[in-house]
mmCIF file of C-alpha atoms in Angstrom:
data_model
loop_
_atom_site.group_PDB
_atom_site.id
_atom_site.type_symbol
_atom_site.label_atom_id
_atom_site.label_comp_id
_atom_site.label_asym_id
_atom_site.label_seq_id
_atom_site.Cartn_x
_atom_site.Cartn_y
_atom_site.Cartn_z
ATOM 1 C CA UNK A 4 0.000 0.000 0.000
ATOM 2 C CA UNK A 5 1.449 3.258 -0.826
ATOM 3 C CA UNK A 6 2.343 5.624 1.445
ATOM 4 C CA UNK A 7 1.249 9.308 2.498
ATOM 5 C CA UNK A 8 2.389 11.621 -0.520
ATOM 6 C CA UNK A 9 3.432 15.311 -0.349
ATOM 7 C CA UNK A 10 4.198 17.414 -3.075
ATOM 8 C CA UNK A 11 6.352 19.225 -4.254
ATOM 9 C CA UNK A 12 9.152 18.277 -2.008
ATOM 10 C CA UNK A 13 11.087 21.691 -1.899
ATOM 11 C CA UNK A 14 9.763 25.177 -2.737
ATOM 12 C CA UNK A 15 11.700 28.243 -2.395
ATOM 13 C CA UNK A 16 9.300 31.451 -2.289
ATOM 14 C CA UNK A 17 9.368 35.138 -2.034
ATOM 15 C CA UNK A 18 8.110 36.933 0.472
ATOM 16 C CA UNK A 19 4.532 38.270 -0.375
ATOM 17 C CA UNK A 20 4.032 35.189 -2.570
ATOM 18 C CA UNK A 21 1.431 32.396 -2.279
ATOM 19 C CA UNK A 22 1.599 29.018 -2.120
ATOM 20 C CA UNK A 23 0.136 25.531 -2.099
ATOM 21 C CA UNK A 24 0.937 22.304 -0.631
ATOM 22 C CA UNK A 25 -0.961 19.099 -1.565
ATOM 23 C CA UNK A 26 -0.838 15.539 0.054
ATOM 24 C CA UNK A 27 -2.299 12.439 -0.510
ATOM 25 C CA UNK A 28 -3.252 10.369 2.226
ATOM 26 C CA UNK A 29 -2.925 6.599 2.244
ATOM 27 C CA UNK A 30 -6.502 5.036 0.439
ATOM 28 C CA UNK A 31 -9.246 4.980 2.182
ATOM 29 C CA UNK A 32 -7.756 7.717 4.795
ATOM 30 C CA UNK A 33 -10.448 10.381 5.679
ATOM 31 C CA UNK A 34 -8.975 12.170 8.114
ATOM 32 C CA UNK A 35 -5.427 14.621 7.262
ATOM 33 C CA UNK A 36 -3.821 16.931 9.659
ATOM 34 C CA UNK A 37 -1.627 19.193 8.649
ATOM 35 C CA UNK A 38 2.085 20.366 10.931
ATOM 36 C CA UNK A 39 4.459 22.852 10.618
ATOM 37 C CA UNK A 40 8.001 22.141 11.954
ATOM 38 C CA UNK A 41 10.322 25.156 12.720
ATOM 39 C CA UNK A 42 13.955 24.943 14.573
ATOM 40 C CA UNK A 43 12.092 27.732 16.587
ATOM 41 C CA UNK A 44 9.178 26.999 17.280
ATOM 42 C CA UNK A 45 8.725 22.887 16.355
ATOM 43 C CA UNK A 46 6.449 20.934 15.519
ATOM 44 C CA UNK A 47 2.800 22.910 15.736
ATOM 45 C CA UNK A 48 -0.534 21.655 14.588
ATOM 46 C CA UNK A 49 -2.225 23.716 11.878
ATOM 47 C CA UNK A 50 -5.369 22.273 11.126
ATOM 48 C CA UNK A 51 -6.775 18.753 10.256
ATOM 49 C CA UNK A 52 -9.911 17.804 8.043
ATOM 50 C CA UNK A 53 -12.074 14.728 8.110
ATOM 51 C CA UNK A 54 -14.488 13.814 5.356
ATOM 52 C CA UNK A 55 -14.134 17.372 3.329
ATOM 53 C CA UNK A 56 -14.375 19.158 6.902
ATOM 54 C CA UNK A 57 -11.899 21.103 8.766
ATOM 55 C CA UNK A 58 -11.891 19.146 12.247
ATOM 56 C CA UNK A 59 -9.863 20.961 13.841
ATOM 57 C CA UNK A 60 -7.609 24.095 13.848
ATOM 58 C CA UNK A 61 -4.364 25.313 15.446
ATOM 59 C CA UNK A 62 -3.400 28.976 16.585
ATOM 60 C CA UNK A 63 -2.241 30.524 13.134
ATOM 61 C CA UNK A 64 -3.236 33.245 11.356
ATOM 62 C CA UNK A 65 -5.819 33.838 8.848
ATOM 63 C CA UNK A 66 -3.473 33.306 5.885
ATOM 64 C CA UNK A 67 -2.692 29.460 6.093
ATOM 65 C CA UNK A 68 -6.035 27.698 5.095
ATOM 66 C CA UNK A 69 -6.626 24.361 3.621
ATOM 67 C CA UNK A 70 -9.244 22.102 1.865
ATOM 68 C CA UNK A 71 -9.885 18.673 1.689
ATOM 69 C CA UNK A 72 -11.519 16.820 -1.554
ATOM 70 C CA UNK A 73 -13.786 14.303 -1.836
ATOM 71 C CA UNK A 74 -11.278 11.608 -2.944
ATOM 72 C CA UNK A 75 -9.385 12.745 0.676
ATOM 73 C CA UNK A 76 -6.597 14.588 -0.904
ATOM 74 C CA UNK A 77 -5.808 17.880 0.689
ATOM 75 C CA UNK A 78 -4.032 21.100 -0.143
ATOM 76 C CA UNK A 79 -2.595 23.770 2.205
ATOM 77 C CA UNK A 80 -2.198 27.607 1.158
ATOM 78 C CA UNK A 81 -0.563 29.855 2.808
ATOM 79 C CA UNK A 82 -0.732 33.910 1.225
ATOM 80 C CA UNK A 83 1.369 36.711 1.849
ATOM 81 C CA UNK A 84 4.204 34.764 2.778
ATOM 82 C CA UNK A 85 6.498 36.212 5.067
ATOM 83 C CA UNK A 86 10.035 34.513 6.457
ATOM 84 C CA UNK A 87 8.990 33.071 9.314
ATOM 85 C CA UNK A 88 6.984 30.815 7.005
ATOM 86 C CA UNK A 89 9.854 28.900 6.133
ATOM 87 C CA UNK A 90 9.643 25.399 7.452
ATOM 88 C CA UNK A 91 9.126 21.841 7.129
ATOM 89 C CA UNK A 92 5.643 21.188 6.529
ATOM 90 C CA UNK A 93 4.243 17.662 7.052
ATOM 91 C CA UNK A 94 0.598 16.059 6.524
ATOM 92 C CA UNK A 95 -0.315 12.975 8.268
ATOM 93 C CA UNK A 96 -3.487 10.616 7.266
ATOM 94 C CA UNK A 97 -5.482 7.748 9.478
ATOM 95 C CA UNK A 98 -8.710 6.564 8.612
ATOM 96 C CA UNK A 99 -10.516 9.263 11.432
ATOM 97 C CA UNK A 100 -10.334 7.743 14.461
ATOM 98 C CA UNK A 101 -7.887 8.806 17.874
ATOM 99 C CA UNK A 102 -7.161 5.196 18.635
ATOM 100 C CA UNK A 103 -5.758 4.731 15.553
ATOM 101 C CA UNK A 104 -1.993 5.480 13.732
ATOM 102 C CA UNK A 105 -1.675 8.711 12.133
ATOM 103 C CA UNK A 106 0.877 7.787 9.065
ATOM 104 C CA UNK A 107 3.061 10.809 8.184
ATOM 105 C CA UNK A 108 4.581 12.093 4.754
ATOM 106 C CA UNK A 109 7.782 12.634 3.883
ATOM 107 C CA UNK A 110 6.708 16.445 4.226
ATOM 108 C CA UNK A 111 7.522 19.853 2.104
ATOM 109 C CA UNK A 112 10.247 21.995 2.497
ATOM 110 C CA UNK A 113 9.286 25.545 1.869
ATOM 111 C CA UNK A 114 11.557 28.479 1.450
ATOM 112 C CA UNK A 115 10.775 31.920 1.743
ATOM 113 C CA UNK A 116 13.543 34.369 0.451
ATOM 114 C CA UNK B 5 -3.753 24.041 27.280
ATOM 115 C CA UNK B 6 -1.941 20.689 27.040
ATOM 116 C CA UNK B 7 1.663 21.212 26.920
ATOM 117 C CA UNK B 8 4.883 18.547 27.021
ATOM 118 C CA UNK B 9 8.061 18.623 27.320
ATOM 119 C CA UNK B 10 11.153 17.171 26.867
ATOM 120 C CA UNK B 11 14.240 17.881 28.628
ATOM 121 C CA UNK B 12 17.252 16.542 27.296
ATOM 122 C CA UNK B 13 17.982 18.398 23.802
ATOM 123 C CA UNK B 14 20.659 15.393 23.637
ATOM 124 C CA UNK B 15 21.213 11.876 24.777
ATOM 125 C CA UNK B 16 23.814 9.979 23.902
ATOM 126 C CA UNK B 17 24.280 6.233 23.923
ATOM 127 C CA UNK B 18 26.988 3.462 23.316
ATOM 128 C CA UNK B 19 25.955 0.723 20.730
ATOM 129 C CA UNK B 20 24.146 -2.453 22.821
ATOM 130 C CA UNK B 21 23.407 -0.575 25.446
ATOM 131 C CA UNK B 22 20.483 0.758 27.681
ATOM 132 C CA UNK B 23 18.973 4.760 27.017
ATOM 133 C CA UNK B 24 15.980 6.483 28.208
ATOM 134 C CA UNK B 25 14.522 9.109 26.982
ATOM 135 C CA UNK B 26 12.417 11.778 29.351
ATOM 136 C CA UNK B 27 9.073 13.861 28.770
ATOM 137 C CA UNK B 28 6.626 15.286 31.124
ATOM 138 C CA UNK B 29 3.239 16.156 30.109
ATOM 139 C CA UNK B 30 0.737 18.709 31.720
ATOM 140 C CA UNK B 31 -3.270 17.731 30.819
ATOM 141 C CA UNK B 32 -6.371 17.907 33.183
ATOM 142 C CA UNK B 33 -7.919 16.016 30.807
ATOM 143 C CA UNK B 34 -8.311 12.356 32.208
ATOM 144 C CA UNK B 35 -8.918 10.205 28.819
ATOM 145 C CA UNK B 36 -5.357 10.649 26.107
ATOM 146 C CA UNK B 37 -2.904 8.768 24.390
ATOM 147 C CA UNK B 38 0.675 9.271 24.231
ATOM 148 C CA UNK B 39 3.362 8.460 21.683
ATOM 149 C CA UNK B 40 6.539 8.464 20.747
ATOM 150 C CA UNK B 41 7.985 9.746 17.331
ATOM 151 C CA UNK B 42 11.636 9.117 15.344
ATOM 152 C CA UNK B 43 12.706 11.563 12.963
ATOM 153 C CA UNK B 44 15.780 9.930 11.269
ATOM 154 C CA UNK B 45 17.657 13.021 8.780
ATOM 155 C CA UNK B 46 15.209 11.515 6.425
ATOM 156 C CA UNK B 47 12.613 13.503 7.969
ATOM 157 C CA UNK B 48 9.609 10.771 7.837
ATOM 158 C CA UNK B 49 7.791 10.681 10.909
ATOM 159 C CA UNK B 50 7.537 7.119 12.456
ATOM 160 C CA UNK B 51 5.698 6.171 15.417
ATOM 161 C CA UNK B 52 7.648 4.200 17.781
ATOM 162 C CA UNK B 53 4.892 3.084 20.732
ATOM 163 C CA UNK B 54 1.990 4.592 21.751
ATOM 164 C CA UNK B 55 -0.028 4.217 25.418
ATOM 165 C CA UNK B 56 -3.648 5.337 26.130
ATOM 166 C CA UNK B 57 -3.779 6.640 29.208
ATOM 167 C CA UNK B 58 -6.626 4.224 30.653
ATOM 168 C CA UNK B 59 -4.209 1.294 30.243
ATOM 169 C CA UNK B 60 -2.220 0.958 33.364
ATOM 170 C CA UNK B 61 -0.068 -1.512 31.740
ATOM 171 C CA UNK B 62 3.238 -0.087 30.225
ATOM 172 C CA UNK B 63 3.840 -0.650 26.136
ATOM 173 C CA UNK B 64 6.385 -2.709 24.658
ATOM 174 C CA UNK B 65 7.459 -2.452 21.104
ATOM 175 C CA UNK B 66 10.320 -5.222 20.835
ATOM 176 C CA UNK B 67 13.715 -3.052 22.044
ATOM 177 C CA UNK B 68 10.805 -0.208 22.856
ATOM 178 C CA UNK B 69 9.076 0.311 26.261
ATOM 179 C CA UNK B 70 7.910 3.080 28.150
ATOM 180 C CA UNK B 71 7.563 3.668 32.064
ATOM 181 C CA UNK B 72 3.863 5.985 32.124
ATOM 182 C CA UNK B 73 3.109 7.189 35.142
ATOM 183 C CA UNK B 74 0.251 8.618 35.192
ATOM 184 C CA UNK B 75 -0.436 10.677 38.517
ATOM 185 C CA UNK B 76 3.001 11.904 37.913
ATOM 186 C CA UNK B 77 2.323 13.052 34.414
ATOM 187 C CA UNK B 78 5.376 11.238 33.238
ATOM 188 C CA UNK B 79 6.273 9.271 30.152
ATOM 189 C CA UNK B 80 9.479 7.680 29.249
ATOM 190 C CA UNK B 81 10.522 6.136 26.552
ATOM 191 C CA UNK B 82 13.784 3.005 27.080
ATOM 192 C CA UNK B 83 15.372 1.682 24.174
ATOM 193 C CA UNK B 84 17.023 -1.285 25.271
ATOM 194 C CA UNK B 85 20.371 -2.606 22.845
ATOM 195 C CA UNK B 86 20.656 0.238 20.976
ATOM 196 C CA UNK B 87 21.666 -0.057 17.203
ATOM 197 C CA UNK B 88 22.903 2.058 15.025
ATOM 198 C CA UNK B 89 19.852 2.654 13.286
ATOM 199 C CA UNK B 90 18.014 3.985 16.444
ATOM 200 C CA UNK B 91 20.004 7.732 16.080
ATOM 201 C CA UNK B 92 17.086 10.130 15.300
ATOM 202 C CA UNK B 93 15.390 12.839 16.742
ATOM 203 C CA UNK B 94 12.491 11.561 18.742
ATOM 204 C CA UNK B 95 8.978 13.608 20.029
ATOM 205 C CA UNK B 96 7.134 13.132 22.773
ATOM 206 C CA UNK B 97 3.237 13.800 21.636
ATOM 207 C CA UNK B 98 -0.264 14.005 23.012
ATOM 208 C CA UNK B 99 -3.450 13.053 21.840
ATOM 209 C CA UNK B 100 -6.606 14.197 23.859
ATOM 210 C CA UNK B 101 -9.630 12.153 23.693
ATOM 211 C CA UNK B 102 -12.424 14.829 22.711
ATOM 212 C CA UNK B 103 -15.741 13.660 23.669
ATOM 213 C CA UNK B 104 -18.153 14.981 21.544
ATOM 214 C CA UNK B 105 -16.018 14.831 18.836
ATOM 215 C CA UNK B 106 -13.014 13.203 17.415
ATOM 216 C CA UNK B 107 -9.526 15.094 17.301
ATOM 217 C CA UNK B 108 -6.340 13.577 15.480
ATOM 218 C CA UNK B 109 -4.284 17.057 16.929
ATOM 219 C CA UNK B 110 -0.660 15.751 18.353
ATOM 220 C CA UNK B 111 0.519 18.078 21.155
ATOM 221 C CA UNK B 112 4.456 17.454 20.394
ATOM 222 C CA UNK B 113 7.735 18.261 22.816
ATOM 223 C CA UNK B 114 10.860 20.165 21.467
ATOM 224 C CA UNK B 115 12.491 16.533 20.989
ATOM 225 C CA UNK B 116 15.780 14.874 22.151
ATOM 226 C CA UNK B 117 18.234 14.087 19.166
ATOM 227 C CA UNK B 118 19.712 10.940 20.195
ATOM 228 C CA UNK B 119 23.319 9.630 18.685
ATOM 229 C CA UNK B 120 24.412 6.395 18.878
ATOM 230 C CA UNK B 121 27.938 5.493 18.935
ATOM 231 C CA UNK B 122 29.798 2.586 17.577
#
């Protein structure tokens, strides 16, 4: 079975740019959750969605939002970039429940110059 | 606000041997899991062992167990004949059981980068 899936891999940005992150859960997945990891700051939850909904939602600012499809796939934008937003971002997939594993991607590494 | 934390920034441990790894945990919720995390350079997150906090029994993973203590909010990971392969940056994370609604949010610690030497 394949595993979680995030593309692209690397991005380098300018500041004031936007950008989008995508990841594909392992099939049949319905829930995603979405970290960023910073040497600062760590790892911090952003949000997480479940069945096309947003679940759940961490302590960042209006300008990192996401979406979830109907096939479970799920994208992450974040506008006006700034350079703090530089960071590993990961995405992690189970099928929705606590009890169970949450399988992580290899994750994105943005850039923001 | 559930918060952990780890610690020791940096362990280090001779091949074969015996290392544990501390984290602390601060929740007035009564129902959560906990887990540990690797982060090898590749960057993939693997989970290591997970315990749910109504289990009183510790979890064992092979080389992995953990000693939770639960009045003493207190969760630590042992990795018993350490290889090689075990050098990685491991988390501490917490899961709260939301009633009412399910929650997949991890609540992670700073981590402890662990080296192994030869």
């Amino acid at each position: 079975k394949a595993g979680v899936t995030q593309t692209p891999r690397y991005l380098i940005k300018t500041r004031g740019q936007q950008v989008t992150l995508s990841c594909s859960p392992i099939s049949g997945h319905r829930s995603v959750s979405w970290y960023q990891q910073t040497p600062g700051q760590g790892l911090q939850f952003l949000f997480e969605y479940f069945s096309e909904t947003q679940r759940n939602k961490g302590n960042f600012p209006g300008r990192f939002s996401g979406r979830q499809f109907s096939n479970s796939r799920s994208e992450m934008n974040v506008s006006t970039l700034e350079l703090g937003d530089s960071a590993l971002y990961l995405c992690a997939s189970n099928f929705g429940r606590p009890q169970e594993t949450q399988y992580f991607g290899p994750g994105t590494r943005l850039l923001v110059l | 606000a559930q918060t952990v934390t780890q610690s020791q920034p940096e362990m280090s441990v001779q091949e074969a041997e015996t290392v544990t790894l501390s984290c602390t945990y601060d929740t007035s919720e009564s129902d959560y899991y906990l887990f540990w995390y690797k982060q090898p350079p590749s960057r993939q997150m693997i989970l290591v062992i997970r315990q749910e906090a109504y289990k009183q029994q510790n979890a064992t993973e092979n080389r992995f167990s953990v000693n939770f203590q639960k009045a003493a909010k207190s969760f630590s990971l042992k990795i018993s004949d350490s290889q090689l392969g075990d050098a990685a940056m491991y988390f501490c994370a917490y899961q709260g059981v939301r009633y009412g609604g399910a929650t997949n949010k991890l609540i992670f610690g700073t981590g402890t980068l662990l080296a192994v030497q030869p």
